[in-house]
mmCIF file of C-alpha atoms in Angstrom:
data_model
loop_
_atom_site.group_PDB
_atom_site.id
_atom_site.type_symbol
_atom_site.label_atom_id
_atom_site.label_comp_id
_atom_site.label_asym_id
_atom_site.label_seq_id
_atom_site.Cartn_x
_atom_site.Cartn_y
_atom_site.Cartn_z
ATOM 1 C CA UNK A 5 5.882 -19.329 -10.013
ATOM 2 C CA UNK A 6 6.364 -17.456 -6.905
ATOM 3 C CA UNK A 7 4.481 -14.252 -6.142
ATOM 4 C CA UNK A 8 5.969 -11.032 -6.414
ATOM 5 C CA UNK A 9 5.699 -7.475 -4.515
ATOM 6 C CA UNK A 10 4.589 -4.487 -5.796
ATOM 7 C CA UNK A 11 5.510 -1.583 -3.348
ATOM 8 C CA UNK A 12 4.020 1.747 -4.121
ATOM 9 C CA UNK A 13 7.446 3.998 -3.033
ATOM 10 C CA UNK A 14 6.504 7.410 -5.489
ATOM 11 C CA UNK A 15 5.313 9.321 -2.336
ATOM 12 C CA UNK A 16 6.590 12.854 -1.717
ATOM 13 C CA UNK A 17 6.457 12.465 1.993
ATOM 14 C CA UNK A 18 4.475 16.298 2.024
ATOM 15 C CA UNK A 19 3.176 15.728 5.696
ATOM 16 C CA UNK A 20 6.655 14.060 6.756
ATOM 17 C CA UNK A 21 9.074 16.900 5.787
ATOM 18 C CA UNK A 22 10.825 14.271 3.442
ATOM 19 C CA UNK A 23 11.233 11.028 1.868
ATOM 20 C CA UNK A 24 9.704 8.406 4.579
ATOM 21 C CA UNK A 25 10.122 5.341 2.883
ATOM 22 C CA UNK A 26 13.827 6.036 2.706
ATOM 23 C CA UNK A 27 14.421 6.978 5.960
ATOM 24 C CA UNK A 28 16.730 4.821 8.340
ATOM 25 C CA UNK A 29 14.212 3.970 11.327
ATOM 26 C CA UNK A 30 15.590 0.126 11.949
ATOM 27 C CA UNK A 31 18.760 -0.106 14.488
ATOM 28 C CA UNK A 32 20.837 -1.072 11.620
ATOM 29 C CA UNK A 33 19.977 1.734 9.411
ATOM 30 C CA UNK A 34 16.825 0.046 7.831
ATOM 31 C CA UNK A 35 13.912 0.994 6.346
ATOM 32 C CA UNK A 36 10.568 -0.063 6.448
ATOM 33 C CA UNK A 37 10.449 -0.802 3.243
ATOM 34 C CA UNK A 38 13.393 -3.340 4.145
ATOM 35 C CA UNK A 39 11.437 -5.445 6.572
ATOM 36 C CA UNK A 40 8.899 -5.476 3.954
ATOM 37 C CA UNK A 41 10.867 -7.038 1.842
ATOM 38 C CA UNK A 42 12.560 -9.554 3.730
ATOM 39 C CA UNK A 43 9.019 -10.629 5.084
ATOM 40 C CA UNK A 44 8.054 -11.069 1.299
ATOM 41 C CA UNK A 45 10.813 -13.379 0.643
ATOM 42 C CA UNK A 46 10.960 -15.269 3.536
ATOM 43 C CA UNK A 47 7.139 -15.848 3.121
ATOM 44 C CA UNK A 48 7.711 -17.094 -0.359
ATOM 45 C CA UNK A 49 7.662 -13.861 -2.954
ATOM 46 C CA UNK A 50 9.990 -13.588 -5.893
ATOM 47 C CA UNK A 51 10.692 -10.815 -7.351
ATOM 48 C CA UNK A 52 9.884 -6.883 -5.885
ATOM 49 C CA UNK A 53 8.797 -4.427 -8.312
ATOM 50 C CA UNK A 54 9.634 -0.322 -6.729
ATOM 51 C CA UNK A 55 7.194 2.457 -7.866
ATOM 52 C CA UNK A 56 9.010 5.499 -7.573
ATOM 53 C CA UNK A 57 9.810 9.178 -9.062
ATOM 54 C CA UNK A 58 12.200 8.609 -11.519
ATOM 55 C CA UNK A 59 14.530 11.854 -10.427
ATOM 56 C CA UNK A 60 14.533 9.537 -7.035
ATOM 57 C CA UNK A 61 15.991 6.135 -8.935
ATOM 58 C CA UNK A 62 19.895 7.114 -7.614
ATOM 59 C CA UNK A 63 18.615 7.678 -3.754
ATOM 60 C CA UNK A 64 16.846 4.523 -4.010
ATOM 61 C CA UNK A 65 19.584 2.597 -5.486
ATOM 62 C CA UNK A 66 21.911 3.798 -2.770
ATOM 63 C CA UNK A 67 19.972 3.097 0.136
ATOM 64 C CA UNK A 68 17.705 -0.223 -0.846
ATOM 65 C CA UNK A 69 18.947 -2.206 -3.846
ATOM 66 C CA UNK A 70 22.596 -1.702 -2.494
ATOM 67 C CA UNK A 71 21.481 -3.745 0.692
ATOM 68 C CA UNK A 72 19.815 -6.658 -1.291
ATOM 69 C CA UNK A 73 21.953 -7.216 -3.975
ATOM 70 C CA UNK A 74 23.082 -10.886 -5.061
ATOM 71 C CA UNK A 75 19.475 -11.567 -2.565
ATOM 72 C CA UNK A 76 16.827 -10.425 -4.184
ATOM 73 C CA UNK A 77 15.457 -9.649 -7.490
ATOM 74 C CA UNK A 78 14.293 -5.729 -7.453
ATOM 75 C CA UNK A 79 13.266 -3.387 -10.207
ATOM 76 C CA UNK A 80 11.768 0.015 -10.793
ATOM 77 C CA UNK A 81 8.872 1.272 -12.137
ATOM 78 C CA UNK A 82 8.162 5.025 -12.652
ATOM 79 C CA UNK A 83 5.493 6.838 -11.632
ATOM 80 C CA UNK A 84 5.013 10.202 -13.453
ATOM 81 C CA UNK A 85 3.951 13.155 -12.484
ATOM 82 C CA UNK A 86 1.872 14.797 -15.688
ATOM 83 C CA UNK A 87 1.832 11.427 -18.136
ATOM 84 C CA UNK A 88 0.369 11.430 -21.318
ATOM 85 C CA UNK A 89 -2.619 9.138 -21.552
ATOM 86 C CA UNK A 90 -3.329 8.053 -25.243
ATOM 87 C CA UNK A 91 -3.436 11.608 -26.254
ATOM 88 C CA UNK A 92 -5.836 13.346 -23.916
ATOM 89 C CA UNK A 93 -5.381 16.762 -22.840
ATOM 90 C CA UNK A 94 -4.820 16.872 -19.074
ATOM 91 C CA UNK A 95 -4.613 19.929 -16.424
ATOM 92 C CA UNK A 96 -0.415 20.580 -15.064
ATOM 93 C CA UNK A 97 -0.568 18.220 -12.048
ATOM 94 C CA UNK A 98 1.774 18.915 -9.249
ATOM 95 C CA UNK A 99 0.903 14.762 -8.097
ATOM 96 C CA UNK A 100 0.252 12.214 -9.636
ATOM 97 C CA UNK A 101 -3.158 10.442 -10.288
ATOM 98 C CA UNK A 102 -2.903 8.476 -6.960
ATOM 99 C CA UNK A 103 -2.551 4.596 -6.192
ATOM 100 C CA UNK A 104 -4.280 2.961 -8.916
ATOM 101 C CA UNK A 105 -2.229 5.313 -11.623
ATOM 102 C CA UNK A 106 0.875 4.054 -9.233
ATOM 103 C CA UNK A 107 0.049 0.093 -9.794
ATOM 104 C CA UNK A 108 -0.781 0.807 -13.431
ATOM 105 C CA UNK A 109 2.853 2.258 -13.898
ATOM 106 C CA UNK A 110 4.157 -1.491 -12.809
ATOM 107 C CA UNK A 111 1.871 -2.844 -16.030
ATOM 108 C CA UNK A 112 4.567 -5.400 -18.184
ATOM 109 C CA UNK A 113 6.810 -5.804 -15.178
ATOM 110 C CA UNK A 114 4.409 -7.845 -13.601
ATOM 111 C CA UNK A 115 2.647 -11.334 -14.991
ATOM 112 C CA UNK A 116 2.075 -13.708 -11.834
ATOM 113 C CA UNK A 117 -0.179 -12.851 -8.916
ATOM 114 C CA UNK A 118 1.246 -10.298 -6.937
ATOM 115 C CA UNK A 119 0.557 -7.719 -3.780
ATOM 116 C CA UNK A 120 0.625 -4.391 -3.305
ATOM 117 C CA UNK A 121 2.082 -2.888 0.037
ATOM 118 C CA UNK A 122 2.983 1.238 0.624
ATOM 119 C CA UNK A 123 6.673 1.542 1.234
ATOM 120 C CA UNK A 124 6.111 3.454 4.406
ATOM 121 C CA UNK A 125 3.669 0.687 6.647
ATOM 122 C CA UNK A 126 5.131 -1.832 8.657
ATOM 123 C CA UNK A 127 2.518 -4.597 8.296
ATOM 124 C CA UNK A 128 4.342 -7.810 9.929
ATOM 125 C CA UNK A 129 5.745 -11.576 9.007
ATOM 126 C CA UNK A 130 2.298 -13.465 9.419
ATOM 127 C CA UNK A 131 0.763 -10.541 7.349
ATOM 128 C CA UNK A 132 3.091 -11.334 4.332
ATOM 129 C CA UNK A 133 2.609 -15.521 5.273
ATOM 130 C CA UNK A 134 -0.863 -15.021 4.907
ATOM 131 C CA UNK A 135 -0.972 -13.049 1.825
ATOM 132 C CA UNK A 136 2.005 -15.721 -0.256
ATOM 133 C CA UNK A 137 -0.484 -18.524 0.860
ATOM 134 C CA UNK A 138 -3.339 -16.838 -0.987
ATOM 135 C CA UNK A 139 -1.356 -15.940 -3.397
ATOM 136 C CA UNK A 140 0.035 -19.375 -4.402
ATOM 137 C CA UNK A 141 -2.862 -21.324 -3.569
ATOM 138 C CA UNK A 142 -6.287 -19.460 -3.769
ATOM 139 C CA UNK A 143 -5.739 -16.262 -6.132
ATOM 140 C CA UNK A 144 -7.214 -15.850 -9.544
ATOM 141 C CA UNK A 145 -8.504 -13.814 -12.238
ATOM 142 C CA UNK A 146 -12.237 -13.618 -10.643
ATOM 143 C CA UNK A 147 -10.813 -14.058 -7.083
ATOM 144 C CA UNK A 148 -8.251 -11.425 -5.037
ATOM 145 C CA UNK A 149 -7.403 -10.368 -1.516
ATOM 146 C CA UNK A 150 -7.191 -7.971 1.060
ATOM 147 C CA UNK A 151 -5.005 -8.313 3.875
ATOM 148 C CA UNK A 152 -7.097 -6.056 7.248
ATOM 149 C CA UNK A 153 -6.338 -5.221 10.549
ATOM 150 C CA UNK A 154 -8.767 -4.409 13.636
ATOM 151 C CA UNK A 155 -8.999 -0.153 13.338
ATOM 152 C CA UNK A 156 -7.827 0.154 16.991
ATOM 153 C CA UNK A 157 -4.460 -0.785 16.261
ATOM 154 C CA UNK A 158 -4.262 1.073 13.031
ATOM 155 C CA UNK A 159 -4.168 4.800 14.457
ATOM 156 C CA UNK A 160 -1.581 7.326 15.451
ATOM 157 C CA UNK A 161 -1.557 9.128 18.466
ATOM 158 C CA UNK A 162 -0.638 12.344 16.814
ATOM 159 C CA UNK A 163 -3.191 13.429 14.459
ATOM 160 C CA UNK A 164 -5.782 12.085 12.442
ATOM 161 C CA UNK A 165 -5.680 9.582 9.663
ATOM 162 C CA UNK A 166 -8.118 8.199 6.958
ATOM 163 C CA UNK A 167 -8.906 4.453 6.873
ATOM 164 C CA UNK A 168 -10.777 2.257 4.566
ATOM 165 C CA UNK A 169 -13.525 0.571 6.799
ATOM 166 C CA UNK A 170 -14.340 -2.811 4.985
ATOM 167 C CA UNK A 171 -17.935 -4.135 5.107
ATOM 168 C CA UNK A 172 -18.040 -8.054 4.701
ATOM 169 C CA UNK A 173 -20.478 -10.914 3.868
ATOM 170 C CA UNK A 174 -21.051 -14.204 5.795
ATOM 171 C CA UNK A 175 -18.333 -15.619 3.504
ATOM 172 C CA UNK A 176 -15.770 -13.514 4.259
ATOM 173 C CA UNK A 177 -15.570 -11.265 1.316
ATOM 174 C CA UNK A 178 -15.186 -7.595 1.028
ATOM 175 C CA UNK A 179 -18.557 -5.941 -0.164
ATOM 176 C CA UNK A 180 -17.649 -2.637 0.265
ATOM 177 C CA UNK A 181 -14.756 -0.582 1.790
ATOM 178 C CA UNK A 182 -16.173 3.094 3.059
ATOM 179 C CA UNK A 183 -13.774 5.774 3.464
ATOM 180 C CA UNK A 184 -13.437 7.712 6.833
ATOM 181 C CA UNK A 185 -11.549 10.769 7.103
ATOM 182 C CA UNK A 186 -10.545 12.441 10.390
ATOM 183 C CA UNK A 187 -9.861 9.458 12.083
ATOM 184 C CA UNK A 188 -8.768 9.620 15.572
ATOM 185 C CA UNK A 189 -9.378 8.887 19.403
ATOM 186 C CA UNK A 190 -11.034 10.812 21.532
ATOM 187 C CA UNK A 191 -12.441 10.505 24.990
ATOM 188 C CA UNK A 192 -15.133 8.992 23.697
ATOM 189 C CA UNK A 193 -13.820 6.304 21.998
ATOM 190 C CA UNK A 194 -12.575 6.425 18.049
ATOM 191 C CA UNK A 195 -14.793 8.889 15.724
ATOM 192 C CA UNK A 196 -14.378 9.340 11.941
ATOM 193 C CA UNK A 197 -16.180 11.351 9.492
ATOM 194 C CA UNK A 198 -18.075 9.518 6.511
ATOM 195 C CA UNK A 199 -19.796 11.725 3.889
ATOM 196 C CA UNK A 200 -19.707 14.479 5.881
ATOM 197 C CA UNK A 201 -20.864 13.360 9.132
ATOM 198 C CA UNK A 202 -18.703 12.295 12.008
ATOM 199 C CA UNK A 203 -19.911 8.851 13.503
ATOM 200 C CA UNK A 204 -18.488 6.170 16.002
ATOM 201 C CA UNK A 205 -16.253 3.489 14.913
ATOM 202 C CA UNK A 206 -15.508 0.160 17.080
ATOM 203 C CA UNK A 207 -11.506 -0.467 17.369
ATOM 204 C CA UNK A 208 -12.498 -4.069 16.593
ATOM 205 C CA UNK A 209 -13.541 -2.574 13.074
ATOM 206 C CA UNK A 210 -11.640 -4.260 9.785
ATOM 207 C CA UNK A 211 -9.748 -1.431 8.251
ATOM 208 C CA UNK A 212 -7.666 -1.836 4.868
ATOM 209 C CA UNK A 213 -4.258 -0.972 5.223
ATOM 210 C CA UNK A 214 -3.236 -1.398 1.504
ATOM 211 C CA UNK A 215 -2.538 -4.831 1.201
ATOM 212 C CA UNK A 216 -4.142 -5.807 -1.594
ATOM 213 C CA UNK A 217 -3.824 -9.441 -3.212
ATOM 214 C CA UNK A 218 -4.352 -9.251 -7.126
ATOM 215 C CA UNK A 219 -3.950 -11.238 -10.168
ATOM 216 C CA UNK A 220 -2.384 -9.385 -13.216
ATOM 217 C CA UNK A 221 -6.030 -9.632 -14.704
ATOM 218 C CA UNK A 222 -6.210 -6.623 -12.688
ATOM 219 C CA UNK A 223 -4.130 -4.360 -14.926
ATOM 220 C CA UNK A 224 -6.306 -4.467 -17.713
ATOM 221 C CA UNK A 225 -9.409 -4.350 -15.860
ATOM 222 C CA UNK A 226 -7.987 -1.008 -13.757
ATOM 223 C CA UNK A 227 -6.093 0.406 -16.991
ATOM 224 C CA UNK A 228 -9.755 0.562 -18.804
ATOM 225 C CA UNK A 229 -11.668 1.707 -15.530
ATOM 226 C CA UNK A 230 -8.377 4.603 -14.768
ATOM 227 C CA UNK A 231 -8.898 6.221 -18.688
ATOM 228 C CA UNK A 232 -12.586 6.841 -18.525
ATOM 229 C CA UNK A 233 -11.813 8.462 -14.748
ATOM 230 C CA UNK A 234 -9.082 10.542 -16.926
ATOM 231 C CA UNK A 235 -11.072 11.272 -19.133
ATOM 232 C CA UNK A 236 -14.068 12.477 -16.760
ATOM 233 C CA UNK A 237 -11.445 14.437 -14.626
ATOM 234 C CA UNK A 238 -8.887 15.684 -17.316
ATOM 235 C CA UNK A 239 -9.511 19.687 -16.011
ATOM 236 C CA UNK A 240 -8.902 18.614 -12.595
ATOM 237 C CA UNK A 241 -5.286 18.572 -10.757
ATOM 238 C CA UNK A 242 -6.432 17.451 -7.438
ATOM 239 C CA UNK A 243 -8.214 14.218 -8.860
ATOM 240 C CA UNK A 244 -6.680 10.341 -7.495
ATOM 241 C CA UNK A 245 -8.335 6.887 -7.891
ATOM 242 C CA UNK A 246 -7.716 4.277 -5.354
ATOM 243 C CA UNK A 247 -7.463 1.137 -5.568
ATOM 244 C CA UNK A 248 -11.069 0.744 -3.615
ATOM 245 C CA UNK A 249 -12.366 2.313 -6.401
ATOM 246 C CA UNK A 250 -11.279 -0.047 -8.634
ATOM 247 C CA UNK A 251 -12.123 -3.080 -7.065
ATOM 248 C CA UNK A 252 -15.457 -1.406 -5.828
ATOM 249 C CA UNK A 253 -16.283 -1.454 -9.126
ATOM 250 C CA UNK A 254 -15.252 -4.427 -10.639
ATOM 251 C CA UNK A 255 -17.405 -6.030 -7.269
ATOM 252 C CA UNK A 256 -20.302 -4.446 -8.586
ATOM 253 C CA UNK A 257 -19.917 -5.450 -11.788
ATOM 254 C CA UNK A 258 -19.697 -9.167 -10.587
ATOM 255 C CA UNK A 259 -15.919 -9.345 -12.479
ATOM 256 C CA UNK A 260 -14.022 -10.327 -9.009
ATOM 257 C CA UNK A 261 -14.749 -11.510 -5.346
ATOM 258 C CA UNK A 262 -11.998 -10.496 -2.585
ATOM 259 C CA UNK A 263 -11.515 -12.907 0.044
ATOM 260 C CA UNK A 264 -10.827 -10.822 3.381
ATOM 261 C CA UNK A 265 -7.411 -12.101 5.454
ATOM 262 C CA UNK A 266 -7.339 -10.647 8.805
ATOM 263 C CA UNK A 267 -4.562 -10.072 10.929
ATOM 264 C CA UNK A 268 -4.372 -10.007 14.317
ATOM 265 C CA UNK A 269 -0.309 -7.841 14.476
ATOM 266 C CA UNK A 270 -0.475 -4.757 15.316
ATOM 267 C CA UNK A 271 0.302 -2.163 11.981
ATOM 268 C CA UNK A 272 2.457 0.811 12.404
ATOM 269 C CA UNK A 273 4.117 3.411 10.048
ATOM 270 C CA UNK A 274 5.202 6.660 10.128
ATOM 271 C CA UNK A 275 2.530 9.332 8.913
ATOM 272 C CA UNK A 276 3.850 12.159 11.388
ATOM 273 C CA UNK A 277 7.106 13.363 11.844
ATOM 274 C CA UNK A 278 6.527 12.541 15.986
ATOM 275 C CA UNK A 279 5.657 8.829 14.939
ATOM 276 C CA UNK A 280 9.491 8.267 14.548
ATOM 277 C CA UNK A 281 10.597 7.998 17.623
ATOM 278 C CA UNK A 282 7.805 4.901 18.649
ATOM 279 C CA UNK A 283 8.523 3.172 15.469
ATOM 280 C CA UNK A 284 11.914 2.902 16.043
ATOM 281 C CA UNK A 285 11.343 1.495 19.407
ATOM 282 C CA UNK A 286 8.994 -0.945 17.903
ATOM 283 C CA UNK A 287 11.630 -1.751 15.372
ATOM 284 C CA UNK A 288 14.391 -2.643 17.849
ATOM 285 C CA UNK A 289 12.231 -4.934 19.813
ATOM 286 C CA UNK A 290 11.701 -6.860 16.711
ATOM 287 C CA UNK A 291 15.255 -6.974 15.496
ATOM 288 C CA UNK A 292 15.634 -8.522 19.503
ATOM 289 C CA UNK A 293 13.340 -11.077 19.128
ATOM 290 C CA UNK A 294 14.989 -14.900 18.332
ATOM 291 C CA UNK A 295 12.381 -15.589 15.513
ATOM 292 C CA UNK A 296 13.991 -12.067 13.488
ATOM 293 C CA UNK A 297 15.662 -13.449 10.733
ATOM 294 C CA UNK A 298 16.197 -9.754 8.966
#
């Protein structure tokens, strides 16, 4: 059974002025959302699964499963903003409970290994290659994956960003994934701040860009570990779980090993509005090369 892709799409683009991962950046009007999905099937996935915001279905329709009909399979899950969870009396959220809630949403649509991508990151063709041949071949309930890229070619050159720095063991699996905020270069080199202190970080670092590998063991493991974080949280509007917390856990707790896949393209995407204009560039020169098959 192939693979499929889970892209997490229910963003409200705050910081972009609008709906990135809709937005026509490719010369052909495409998204990056697109590419991601023809990388995905040429690499071997099946069927994509779209988290969005329901009152977005029509846009998405229009502009995405318009261009893909007859070639790929692609359905929606919803992502809510204030969901009831089994009764429990929650604060009036104005977002959602973040990217683990977002995966959770995609629980019954999903029963084969599968990865999760954000709808707005251009992560490349030997990223997705990499990830379908862990997928089919080394993937399991104890066992998942993390695609990572070297920090240095993760940032943006106008403003700062946060990035999951992994830490890994001799065998190449994730032990821990710390998370800096305030990312950024400086004359100095690249800085980020980690529990409140600002330290040096090498470009060379590993840094997860949301390309997770997981087994649909993972939904019941993250459904049980999201409800207690509900529960601990429910006065709280401003509270999100990741999807390092999650697996952070479950590593402690000895349930799962992730094997680390690194990747030696260069990630873009478009957190800032000024982005734009270099990732269209980048996206014409790929659309020019002979091995584009988009």
């Amino acid at each position: 059974m192939k693979p499929s892709l889970l892209i997490l799409a229910a963003g409200s683009g705050s910081r972009y002025d609008g709906l990135k991962q809709l937005d026509s950046l490719g010369p052909h009007g495409e998204t990056i959302l697109d590419y991601s999905i023809s990388d995905a099937l040429q690499a071997g996935f099946g069927k994509v699964v779209l988290v969005i915001r329901k009152d977005f279905q029509k846009d998405f329709e229009e502009k995405i499963v318009s261009r893909w009909k007859g070639k790929a399979e692609i359905v929606f899950a919803y992502q809510e903003v204030n969901p009831v969870f089994q009764g429990l009396q929650v604060a009036k959220r104005e977002k959602p409970w973040g990217v683990v809630h977002a995966v959770l949403s995609a629980k019954g649509k999903i029963h084969e290994p599968f990865a999760v991508v954000n709808a707005d990151d251009f992560y490349g063709k030997n990223a997705f290659k990499q990830m379908a041949d862990f997928l089919l071949s080394k993937c399991a309930a104890n066992f998942y994956g993390l695609v990572v890229y070297p920090l240095g070619r993760t940032l943006s050159d106008y403003g700062a960003v946060s990035r999951g720095v992994c830490e890994t063991s001799a065998a190449h699996t994730l032990t821990a994934i710390c998370e800096f905020k305030n990312v950024k270069k400086t004359h100095g080199g690249i800085t980020g701040v980690f529990n409140g202190q600002t330290k040096p970080l090498a470009p060379e670092a590993c840094v997860s860009m949301n390309f997770w590998g997981l087994h649909p063991s993972f939904f019941d493991h993250a459904q049980k570990i999201f409800l207690e974080f509900v529960k601990q949280n429910a006065s709280n509007p401003q509270a999100e779980m990741t999807l390092p917390d999650v697996i952070g856990i479950l590593i402690g707790q000895g349930v799962v090993r992730v094997s680390v896949l690194p990747c030696s393209e260069e990630w873009f995407g478009v957190t800032y509005p000024e982005d734009r204009p270099d990732v269209i560039g980048k996206l014409q020169q790929i659309n020019k090369s002979p091995n584009n098959e988009f």
